[in-house]
CSV table of C-alpha atoms and ligand atoms in Angstrom, one decimal:
chain,number,residue,atom,x,y,z
A,1,MET,CA,-10.9,-41.6,-15.3
A,2,VAL,CA,-10.3,-43.7,-12.2
A,3,ASP,CA,-6.7,-44.3,-13.5
A,4,LEU,CA,-6.1,-40.6,-14.0
A,5,ILE,CA,-7.4,-39.7,-10.5
A,6,GLN,CA,-5.2,-42.4,-9.1
A,7,LYS,CA,-2.2,-41.2,-11.0
A,8,LYS,CA,-2.7,-37.6,-9.8
A,9,LYS,CA,-3.2,-38.8,-6.3
A,10,GLN,CA,0.2,-40.5,-6.5
A,11,LYS,CA,1.8,-37.3,-7.8
A,12,GLN,CA,2.6,-38.8,-11.2
A,13,GLU,CA,2.8,-36.5,-14.2
A,14,LEU,CA,-0.1,-36.7,-16.7
A,15,SER,CA,0.6,-36.7,-20.4
A,16,GLN,CA,-0.8,-34.1,-22.9
A,17,GLU,CA,-3.0,-36.8,-24.3
A,18,GLU,CA,-4.4,-37.6,-20.9
A,19,ILE,CA,-5.1,-34.0,-20.0
A,20,ASP,CA,-6.7,-33.4,-23.4
A,21,TRP,CA,-9.0,-36.4,-22.9
A,22,LEU,CA,-10.0,-35.2,-19.5
A,23,ILE,CA,-10.9,-31.6,-20.6
A,24,ARG,CA,-12.6,-32.7,-23.8
A,25,GLY,CA,-14.6,-35.3,-21.9
A,26,TYR,CA,-15.7,-32.9,-19.2
A,27,ALA,CA,-16.6,-30.2,-21.6
A,28,ARG,CA,-18.8,-32.7,-23.5
A,29,GLN,CA,-20.3,-33.8,-20.2
A,30,GLU,CA,-19.0,-37.4,-20.7
A,31,ILE,CA,-17.0,-37.3,-17.4
A,32,PRO,CA,-19.3,-37.0,-14.3
A,33,GLU,CA,-18.8,-34.2,-11.8
A,34,TYR,CA,-18.0,-36.6,-9.0
A,35,GLN,CA,-14.9,-37.9,-10.8
A,36,MET,CA,-13.8,-34.5,-11.9
A,37,SER,CA,-14.2,-33.2,-8.3
A,38,ALA,CA,-12.0,-36.0,-7.1
A,39,PHE,CA,-9.4,-35.2,-9.7
A,40,LEU,CA,-9.5,-31.5,-8.8
A,41,MET,CA,-9.0,-32.3,-5.2
A,42,ALA,CA,-6.0,-34.4,-6.0
A,43,VAL,CA,-4.5,-31.5,-7.9
A,44,CYS,CA,-5.1,-29.3,-4.8
A,45,PHE,CA,-3.0,-31.6,-2.7
A,46,THR,CA,-0.3,-32.8,-5.2
A,47,GLY,CA,0.0,-29.8,-7.6
A,48,MET,CA,0.9,-30.0,-11.2
A,49,THR,CA,4.2,-29.8,-13.1
A,50,ALA,CA,5.0,-26.9,-15.5
A,51,GLN,CA,4.3,-29.2,-18.4
A,52,GLU,CA,0.9,-30.3,-17.0
A,53,ARG,CA,-0.1,-26.7,-16.3
A,54,LEU,CA,0.7,-25.7,-19.9
A,55,PHE,CA,-1.2,-28.7,-21.3
A,56,LEU,CA,-4.2,-28.0,-19.1
A,57,THR,CA,-4.2,-24.3,-20.2
A,58,GLN,CA,-4.0,-25.2,-23.8
A,59,ALA,CA,-6.6,-27.9,-23.6
A,60,MET,CA,-9.0,-25.3,-22.1
A,61,VAL,CA,-8.1,-22.8,-24.9
A,62,ARG,CA,-9.0,-25.5,-27.5
A,63,SER,CA,-12.4,-26.1,-25.8
A,64,GLY,CA,-13.7,-22.9,-27.4
A,65,GLU,CA,-13.0,-20.3,-30.0
A,66,THR,CA,-9.7,-18.4,-30.2
A,67,ILE,CA,-10.0,-14.7,-31.2
A,68,ASP,CA,-8.0,-14.0,-34.4
A,69,LEU,CA,-6.5,-10.5,-34.1
A,70,SER,CA,-4.1,-10.9,-37.0
A,71,GLN,CA,-6.0,-8.3,-39.0
A,72,ILE,CA,-4.9,-5.7,-36.5
A,73,GLU,CA,-1.6,-4.1,-37.3
A,74,GLY,CA,1.1,-4.1,-34.6
A,75,ILE,CA,1.8,-6.1,-31.5
A,76,LYS,CA,-1.3,-6.5,-29.4
A,77,VAL,CA,-0.7,-6.4,-25.7
A,78,ASP,CA,-3.5,-7.4,-23.2
A,79,LYS,CA,-3.7,-6.6,-19.5
A,80,HIS,CA,-5.3,-8.6,-16.9
A,81,SER,CA,-5.9,-7.8,-13.2
A,82,THR,CA,-6.7,-10.6,-10.7
A,83,GLY,CA,-9.3,-8.2,-9.3
A,84,GLY,CA,-9.5,-5.6,-6.6
A,85,VAL,CA,-11.8,-2.9,-5.2
A,86,GLY,CA,-11.8,0.5,-7.0
A,87,ASP,CA,-9.8,-1.0,-9.9
A,88,LYS,CA,-10.6,1.2,-12.9
A,89,THR,CA,-7.1,0.9,-14.5
A,90,SER,CA,-8.4,-0.4,-17.8
A,91,LEU,CA,-10.4,2.7,-18.4
A,92,ILE,CA,-7.2,4.8,-18.2
A,93,LEU,CA,-4.6,2.3,-19.4
A,94,GLY,CA,-6.5,1.5,-22.7
A,95,PRO,CA,-6.5,5.1,-24.1
A,96,LEU,CA,-3.1,5.9,-22.6
A,97,VAL,CA,-1.3,2.9,-24.3
A,98,ALA,CA,-3.4,3.4,-27.5
A,99,ALA,CA,-2.2,7.0,-27.6
A,100,ALA,CA,1.3,5.7,-27.5
A,101,GLY,CA,0.6,3.8,-30.7
A,102,VAL,CA,0.1,0.3,-29.2
A,103,PRO,CA,-3.1,-1.4,-30.3
A,104,VAL,CA,-5.5,-2.3,-27.5
A,105,ALA,CA,-8.1,-4.9,-28.5
A,106,LYS,CA,-9.6,-5.7,-25.1
A,107,MET,CA,-12.3,-8.1,-24.0
A,108,SER,CA,-13.6,-7.4,-20.5
A,109,GLY,CA,-16.0,-9.0,-18.1
A,110,ARG,CA,-18.7,-7.9,-15.8
A,111,GLY,CA,-18.2,-8.1,-12.0
A,112,LEU,CA,-20.2,-10.3,-9.8
A,113,GLY,CA,-20.1,-9.3,-6.1
A,114,PHE,CA,-18.3,-6.2,-5.0
A,115,THR,CA,-18.5,-3.5,-7.6
A,116,GLY,CA,-19.1,-3.8,-11.4
A,117,GLY,CA,-16.5,-4.9,-13.9
A,118,THR,CA,-15.0,-2.8,-16.7
A,119,LEU,CA,-18.1,-3.3,-18.9
A,120,ASP,CA,-20.5,-2.1,-16.2
A,121,LYS,CA,-18.4,0.9,-15.6
A,122,LEU,CA,-18.4,1.8,-19.3
A,123,GLU,CA,-22.1,1.4,-19.4
A,124,ALA,CA,-22.4,4.3,-16.9
A,125,ILE,CA,-21.8,6.4,-20.0
A,126,ASP,CA,-25.1,6.9,-21.9
A,127,GLY,CA,-25.4,5.0,-25.1
A,128,MET,CA,-22.1,3.1,-24.7
A,129,LYS,CA,-22.2,-0.2,-26.6
A,130,VAL,CA,-20.0,-3.1,-25.5
A,131,GLU,CA,-21.5,-5.8,-27.8
A,132,ILE,CA,-19.9,-5.2,-31.1
A,133,ALA,CA,-19.4,-7.5,-34.2
A,134,MET,CA,-15.8,-8.8,-34.4
A,135,LYS,CA,-15.2,-7.1,-37.8
A,136,ASP,CA,-16.2,-3.7,-36.4
A,137,PHE,CA,-14.1,-4.3,-33.3
A,138,ILE,CA,-11.0,-5.0,-35.5
A,139,GLN,CA,-11.8,-2.0,-37.7
A,140,GLN,CA,-12.0,0.3,-34.7
A,141,VAL,CA,-8.7,-0.9,-33.3
A,142,ASN,CA,-7.1,-0.3,-36.7
A,143,ASP,CA,-8.6,3.2,-36.8
A,144,ILE,CA,-8.1,4.5,-33.3
A,145,LYS,CA,-6.0,1.8,-31.6
A,146,LEU,CA,-8.6,1.1,-29.0
A,147,SER,CA,-11.8,-0.9,-28.4
A,148,ILE,CA,-13.1,-2.6,-25.3
A,149,ILE,CA,-16.0,-5.1,-25.7
A,150,GLY,CA,-17.7,-7.9,-23.8
A,151,GLN,CA,-15.9,-11.2,-23.6
A,152,SER,CA,-17.2,-13.9,-26.0
A,153,GLN,CA,-19.2,-16.5,-24.2
A,154,ASP,CA,-17.3,-19.2,-26.1
A,155,LEU,CA,-13.9,-18.3,-24.8
A,156,ALA,CA,-12.5,-21.3,-23.0
A,157,PRO,CA,-15.9,-22.8,-22.1
A,158,ALA,CA,-14.2,-25.8,-20.3
A,159,ASP,CA,-12.8,-23.3,-17.8
A,160,LYS,CA,-16.3,-22.0,-17.2
A,161,TYR,CA,-17.6,-25.4,-16.3
A,162,LEU,CA,-14.6,-26.3,-14.3
A,163,TYR,CA,-14.7,-23.1,-12.4
A,164,ALA,CA,-18.4,-23.6,-11.5
A,165,LEU,CA,-17.5,-27.0,-10.1
A,166,ARG,CA,-14.4,-25.8,-8.2
A,167,ASP,CA,-16.6,-23.1,-6.6
A,168,VAL,CA,-18.8,-25.7,-5.0
A,169,THR,CA,-16.1,-28.3,-4.2
A,170,ALA,CA,-13.6,-26.1,-2.3
A,171,THR,CA,-11.0,-26.5,-5.1
A,172,VAL,CA,-10.7,-22.9,-6.2
A,173,GLU,CA,-7.6,-22.3,-4.1
A,174,SER,CA,-5.0,-24.1,-6.1
A,175,ILE,CA,-2.3,-22.1,-7.8
A,176,PRO,CA,-2.0,-24.4,-10.9
A,177,LEU,CA,-5.8,-24.4,-11.3
A,178,ILE,CA,-6.1,-20.6,-10.9
A,179,ALA,CA,-3.2,-19.9,-13.2
A,180,SER,CA,-4.4,-22.1,-16.0
A,181,SER,CA,-7.9,-20.8,-15.6
A,182,ILE,CA,-6.8,-17.1,-16.0
A,183,MET,CA,-4.3,-17.8,-18.7
A,184,SER,CA,-6.6,-20.0,-20.8
A,185,LYS,CA,-9.0,-17.0,-21.2
A,186,LYS,CA,-6.1,-14.6,-21.9
A,187,LEU,CA,-4.5,-16.9,-24.5
A,188,ALA,CA,-7.9,-17.5,-26.2
A,189,ALA,CA,-8.4,-13.7,-26.4
A,190,GLY,CA,-5.7,-13.6,-29.0
A,191,ALA,CA,-3.1,-10.9,-27.8
A,192,ASP,CA,0.6,-11.3,-28.7
A,193,ALA,CA,1.7,-10.3,-25.2
A,194,ILE,CA,0.2,-10.1,-21.7
A,195,VAL,CA,0.8,-7.9,-18.7
A,196,LEU,CA,-0.7,-9.2,-15.5
A,197,ASP,CA,-1.5,-7.2,-12.4
A,198,VAL,CA,-1.5,-9.7,-9.6
A,199,LYS,CA,-2.9,-8.1,-6.5
A,200,PHE,CA,-2.5,-9.3,-2.9
A,201,GLY,CA,-3.9,-8.2,0.4
A,202,ASN,CA,-7.2,-8.0,2.3
A,203,GLY,CA,-9.2,-7.0,-0.8
A,204,ALA,CA,-7.6,-9.5,-3.2
A,205,PHE,CA,-7.9,-13.1,-4.2
A,206,MET,CA,-4.4,-13.8,-2.9
A,207,LYS,CA,-4.1,-12.7,0.7
A,208,THR,CA,-0.3,-13.0,1.0
A,209,LEU,CA,2.6,-11.7,-1.0
A,210,ASP,CA,4.2,-15.2,-1.2
A,211,ASP,CA,1.0,-16.7,-2.7
A,212,ALA,CA,0.6,-13.8,-5.1
A,213,ARG,CA,4.3,-14.2,-6.2
A,214,GLU,CA,3.8,-17.9,-6.8
A,215,LEU,CA,0.7,-17.3,-8.8
A,216,ALA,CA,2.4,-14.6,-10.8
A,217,ARG,CA,5.5,-16.8,-11.6
A,218,THR,CA,3.2,-19.7,-12.6
A,219,MET,CA,1.2,-17.5,-15.0
A,220,VAL,CA,4.3,-15.9,-16.5
A,221,GLU,CA,5.7,-19.3,-17.1
A,222,ILE,CA,2.5,-20.6,-18.8
A,223,GLY,CA,2.5,-17.4,-21.0
A,224,LYS,CA,6.1,-17.8,-22.0
A,225,ASP,CA,5.7,-21.6,-22.7
A,226,ALA,CA,2.7,-20.8,-24.9
A,227,GLY,CA,4.9,-18.4,-26.9
A,228,LYS,CA,3.6,-15.1,-25.5
A,229,LYS,CA,5.8,-12.5,-23.9
A,230,THR,CA,4.3,-12.2,-20.4
A,231,ALA,CA,5.2,-10.0,-17.4
A,232,ALA,CA,3.5,-9.6,-14.0
A,233,LEU,CA,3.4,-6.8,-11.4
A,234,LEU,CA,2.7,-7.7,-7.8
A,235,THR,CA,0.6,-4.9,-6.4
A,236,ASP,CA,-1.0,-3.9,-3.2
A,237,MET,CA,-4.7,-4.4,-2.4
A,238,ASN,CA,-4.7,-3.6,1.3
A,239,GLN,CA,-6.8,-0.6,0.6
A,240,PRO,CA,-9.0,0.2,-2.4
A,241,LEU,CA,-7.3,1.7,-5.5
A,242,GLY,CA,-7.8,5.5,-5.8
A,243,PHE,CA,-10.8,7.0,-4.0
A,244,ALA,CA,-13.9,6.0,-5.9
A,245,ILE,CA,-15.8,2.8,-5.7
A,246,GLY,CA,-18.9,2.5,-7.8
A,247,ASN,CA,-19.5,2.6,-11.6
A,248,ALA,CA,-20.1,6.3,-12.6
A,249,LEU,CA,-18.0,7.4,-9.7
A,250,GLU,CA,-15.1,5.4,-11.1
A,251,VAL,CA,-15.6,6.7,-14.6
A,252,LYS,CA,-15.4,10.3,-13.2
A,253,GLU,CA,-12.2,9.4,-11.4
A,254,ALA,CA,-10.8,7.8,-14.6
A,255,ILE,CA,-11.6,11.0,-16.5
A,256,GLU,CA,-9.8,13.1,-13.8
A,257,THR,CA,-6.8,10.7,-14.1
A,258,LEU,CA,-6.7,11.1,-17.9
A,259,LYS,CA,-6.6,14.9,-17.3
A,260,GLY,CA,-3.6,14.4,-15.0
A,261,ASN,CA,-5.5,15.1,-11.8
A,262,GLY,CA,-6.1,11.5,-10.6
A,263,PRO,CA,-5.2,9.9,-7.3
A,264,LYS,CA,-1.4,9.3,-7.0
A,265,ASP,CA,-1.7,5.5,-6.5
A,266,LEU,CA,-4.0,5.0,-9.4
A,267,GLN,CA,-1.9,7.2,-11.7
A,268,GLU,CA,1.3,5.4,-10.7
A,269,LEU,CA,-0.1,1.9,-11.2
A,270,VAL,CA,-1.5,2.9,-14.6
A,271,LEU,CA,1.9,4.3,-15.7
A,272,ARG,CA,3.8,1.3,-14.4
A,273,LEU,CA,1.5,-1.3,-16.0
A,274,GLY,CA,1.4,0.8,-19.2
A,275,ALA,CA,5.2,1.0,-19.3
A,276,TRP,CA,5.4,-2.8,-19.3
A,277,MET,CA,2.8,-3.0,-22.1
A,278,LEU,CA,5.0,-0.6,-24.2
A,279,VAL,CA,8.1,-2.7,-23.5
A,280,LEU,CA,6.4,-6.0,-24.5
A,281,ALA,CA,5.0,-4.3,-27.6
A,282,GLY,CA,8.6,-3.4,-28.6
A,283,LYS,CA,7.8,0.4,-28.4
A,284,SER,CA,10.3,1.1,-25.6
A,285,GLU,CA,13.7,-0.4,-24.7
A,286,THR,CA,13.1,-0.1,-20.9
A,287,PRO,CA,10.2,0.3,-18.5
A,288,GLU,CA,11.8,3.5,-17.3
A,289,ALA,CA,11.9,5.1,-20.8
A,290,ALA,CA,8.3,3.9,-21.4
A,291,TYR,CA,7.2,5.4,-18.1
A,292,ASP,CA,8.5,8.8,-19.2
A,293,THR,CA,6.9,8.5,-22.6
A,294,LEU,CA,3.5,7.7,-21.0
A,295,SER,CA,3.8,10.5,-18.5
A,296,GLY,CA,4.3,12.9,-21.4
A,297,ILE,CA,1.3,11.5,-23.2
A,298,LEU,CA,-0.9,11.9,-20.1
A,299,ASP,CA,0.3,15.5,-19.6
A,300,SER,CA,-0.4,16.4,-23.3
A,301,GLY,CA,-4.0,15.4,-23.1
A,302,ALA,CA,-3.6,12.9,-25.9
A,303,ALA,CA,-4.9,9.9,-23.8
A,304,LEU,CA,-8.1,11.9,-22.9
A,305,SER,CA,-8.6,12.6,-26.6
A,306,THR,CA,-8.3,8.9,-27.4
A,307,PHE,CA,-10.8,8.1,-24.6
A,308,LYS,CA,-13.3,10.5,-26.1
A,309,GLU,CA,-12.8,9.1,-29.6
A,310,PHE,CA,-13.3,5.6,-28.2
A,311,VAL,CA,-16.5,6.6,-26.4
A,312,LYS,CA,-17.8,8.3,-29.6
A,313,ARG,CA,-17.0,5.2,-31.8
A,314,GLN,CA,-18.9,2.9,-29.4
A,315,GLY,CA,-22.0,5.1,-29.3
A,316,GLY,CA,-21.4,6.8,-25.9
A,317,ASP,CA,-22.3,10.4,-25.1
A,318,VAL,CA,-19.0,12.4,-25.3
A,319,SER,CA,-20.6,15.4,-23.6
A,320,GLN,CA,-20.6,13.4,-20.4
A,321,ILE,CA,-16.8,13.1,-20.7
A,322,ASP,CA,-16.4,16.8,-21.3
A,323,ASP,CA,-18.7,17.5,-18.4
A,324,PRO,CA,-18.6,14.5,-16.0
A,325,ALA,CA,-21.4,16.2,-13.8
A,326,LYS,CA,-23.7,14.9,-16.6
A,327,LEU,CA,-22.8,11.2,-15.7
A,328,PRO,CA,-25.3,9.5,-13.4
A,329,THR,CA,-25.1,11.2,-10.0
A,330,ALA,CA,-26.7,10.1,-6.7
A,331,ARG,CA,-29.2,12.3,-4.9
A,332,GLN,CA,-27.6,12.2,-1.5
A,333,THR,CA,-24.2,11.8,0.2
A,334,VAL,CA,-23.9,10.4,3.7
A,335,PRO,CA,-20.6,10.8,5.6
A,336,VAL,CA,-18.9,7.9,7.4
A,337,ILE,CA,-17.7,9.6,10.6
A,338,SER,CA,-14.7,8.6,12.7
A,339,ASP,CA,-15.2,8.2,16.4
A,340,GLN,CA,-11.4,7.9,16.9
A,341,GLU,CA,-8.3,10.0,16.3
A,342,GLY,CA,-5.0,8.7,15.0
A,343,PHE,CA,-3.6,7.5,11.7
A,344,VAL,CA,-5.2,5.2,9.1
A,345,LYS,CA,-3.3,1.9,9.3
A,346,SER,CA,-5.4,-0.1,6.7
A,347,ILE,CA,-8.7,0.0,4.9
A,348,GLY,CA,-10.4,-3.4,4.5
A,349,ALA,CA,-10.9,-3.2,0.7
A,350,GLN,CA,-13.2,-6.3,0.7
A,351,SER,CA,-15.5,-4.7,3.4
A,352,ILE,CA,-15.6,-1.4,1.4
A,353,GLY,CA,-16.5,-3.4,-1.8
A,354,VAL,CA,-19.2,-5.3,0.0
A,355,ALA,CA,-20.6,-2.1,1.5
A,356,ALA,CA,-20.7,-0.5,-1.9
A,357,MET,CA,-22.6,-3.6,-3.2
A,358,THR,CA,-25.2,-3.4,-0.4
A,359,ILE,CA,-26.2,0.1,-1.7
A,360,GLY,CA,-26.4,-1.1,-5.3
A,361,ALA,CA,-23.0,-0.5,-6.9
A,362,GLY,CA,-22.5,-4.3,-7.5
A,363,ARG,CA,-24.4,-7.5,-7.9
A,364,ALA,CA,-24.9,-10.2,-5.3
A,365,THR,CA,-26.4,-12.5,-8.0
A,366,LYS,CA,-26.1,-12.4,-11.8
A,367,GLU,CA,-29.7,-11.2,-12.0
A,368,ASP,CA,-29.3,-8.1,-9.8
A,369,SER,CA,-29.2,-4.7,-11.5
A,370,ILE,CA,-26.7,-2.0,-10.7
A,371,ASP,CA,-27.4,1.6,-9.8
A,372,MET,CA,-24.7,3.4,-11.8
A,373,ALA,CA,-24.7,6.5,-9.7
A,374,VAL,CA,-24.2,5.0,-6.2
A,375,GLY,CA,-21.0,4.0,-4.4
A,376,ILE,CA,-18.4,5.2,-1.9
A,377,VAL,CA,-15.8,7.9,-2.2
A,378,LEU,CA,-12.9,7.6,0.3
A,379,LEU,CA,-11.8,10.8,1.8
A,380,LYS,CA,-9.0,9.3,3.9
A,381,LYS,CA,-6.4,6.7,2.8
A,382,VAL,CA,-3.6,4.7,4.6
A,383,GLY,CA,-1.2,7.0,6.4
A,384,ASP,CA,-3.7,10.0,6.7
A,385,ARG,CA,-4.1,11.7,10.1
A,386,ILE,CA,-7.7,11.5,11.5
A,387,ALA,CA,-9.4,13.7,14.1
A,388,LYS,CA,-12.5,12.6,16.0
A,389,GLY,CA,-15.5,13.6,14.0
A,390,ASP,CA,-13.7,13.6,10.6
A,391,ALA,CA,-15.5,12.2,7.6
A,392,LEU,CA,-13.6,9.1,6.5
A,393,ALA,CA,-15.7,8.5,3.3
A,394,LEU,CA,-18.9,9.6,1.6
A,395,LEU,CA,-21.6,7.1,0.7
A,396,HIS,CA,-23.4,8.2,-2.5
A,397,VAL,CA,-27.0,6.9,-2.4
A,398,ASN,CA,-30.3,7.2,-4.2
A,399,GLY,CA,-32.5,6.7,-1.2
A,400,GLN,CA,-31.2,3.2,-0.5
A,401,ASP,CA,-31.0,2.1,3.2
A,402,CYS,CA,-27.3,2.6,4.0
A,403,GLN,CA,-27.1,1.7,7.7
A,404,GLU,CA,-25.3,-1.6,6.9
A,405,ALA,CA,-22.9,0.2,4.4
A,406,LEU,CA,-22.2,2.8,7.0
A,407,ARG,CA,-21.3,0.3,9.6
A,408,MET,CA,-19.2,-1.8,7.3
A,409,SER,CA,-17.3,1.2,5.9
A,410,ARG,CA,-16.6,2.5,9.4
A,411,SER,CA,-15.3,-0.9,10.6
A,412,ALA,CA,-13.2,-1.2,7.4
A,413,TYR,CA,-11.0,1.6,8.6
A,414,CYS,CA,-8.3,0.5,11.1
A,415,ILE,CA,-7.0,3.5,12.9
A,416,GLN,CA,-4.0,3.6,15.3
A,417,GLU,CA,-2.3,6.2,17.4
A,418,ALA,CA,1.2,6.0,16.0
A,419,PRO,CA,1.9,7.5,12.5
A,420,VAL,CA,1.8,5.2,9.6
A,421,SER,CA,4.1,5.5,6.6
A,422,ALA,CA,2.7,5.5,3.1
A,423,PRO,CA,2.2,1.9,1.8
A,424,THR,CA,4.2,0.3,-1.0
A,425,LEU,CA,2.1,0.1,-4.2
A,426,ILE,CA,4.3,-2.2,-6.4
A,427,TYR,CA,6.2,-5.0,-4.6
A,428,ASP,CA,7.8,-6.8,-7.4
A,429,ILE,CA,7.9,-7.4,-11.2
A,430,ILE,CA,8.2,-10.9,-12.7
A,431,SER,CA,9.2,-10.8,-16.3
B,501,URA,N1,-10.2,-16.0,-11.6
B,501,URA,C1,-10.3,-16.9,-12.7
B,501,URA,O1,-10.5,-16.5,-13.8
B,501,URA,N2,-10.0,-18.2,-12.4
B,501,URA,C2,-9.7,-18.7,-11.2
B,501,URA,O2,-9.5,-19.9,-11.0
B,501,URA,C3,-9.6,-17.7,-10.1
B,501,URA,C4,-9.9,-16.4,-10.4
């Protein structure tokens, strides 16, 4: 191990055999944390070559089980978002792409910090089961083209151990380490092709467009080198996506979007990501043609029907989809009032996410429970004109103390005198 740390420190390239040895040894707890920490820090400073990144990703895939989706007919395309506030795209994208005939066999996670993950959001629907046996999961995708379940605990376990170590040794922020971490889980999940939504901005993991672009390029390259068609969209997270933040509130917004009445930014992002999923699945020649196909499906109500079928198959209460007022609903709403006039310049997505967490929409630690009904609904977004005394957002609460959330939400809004043009949503596509 000392030789490998030394080699990396001197910016030399490690072989596949060396990287395999390193990952296997760490996963078996044969390599101590202090040596792995030194190695990770060397990677932070000297980087990794394309070959090393691929070998690292593949070694982490081999550390656990790989999901075999070969029993599902058709080309399976997965989508991954690097994470943002108000990101409920999977709830809409899954049924939309499935309604276009592309099988969606998706494994999702729970959120930690900010708001819940896709699984938490789905569990806002009464009875919804997200732990399903693999054979039933596969059967459901063959029958209705869609299932979303919890991620297997044994997917890329070496990444789990390494990530925990990176978290406490200031070695998370390294593009080769982030890219191989994300891609190891995606490759192990078994899809044939992958569409990545790489977000940047104040509410995202990547704060600048340049860093997000480099991460996207690195992940696309790993995907391609591993034999999977991969594309990445670089998208804005300088304000939350859509209006709703909080589990049941996000499900309600997803239902509205499936009915064609969703927020413009959310609908546009879903259509653009979905279009690339159709292209990679070989269903459409171009993203433009795929976009038109998906718009037609959304207008026809077919995506909403697929969502209801999916909820029914996984034990959820479909009457809550027909009548979203039956979903968990908070007892009170408290407005966030503007003491300024002007135009919204930006909305600190991270502050809004943390504000929602403080009233119970997300977990600060793994053990915390979530109140499905609570959250924040934005009433104003970037570019909107504001008068003094206008409500900027509504906090949905169930008697929780919301003073801190009110303060954080108010200060998340940056308001200026001069008009602000509507922000760009999609900055680039790397394919
Ligand atoms: N998300 C991951 O899964 N891994 C990282 O390294 C960073 C973010």
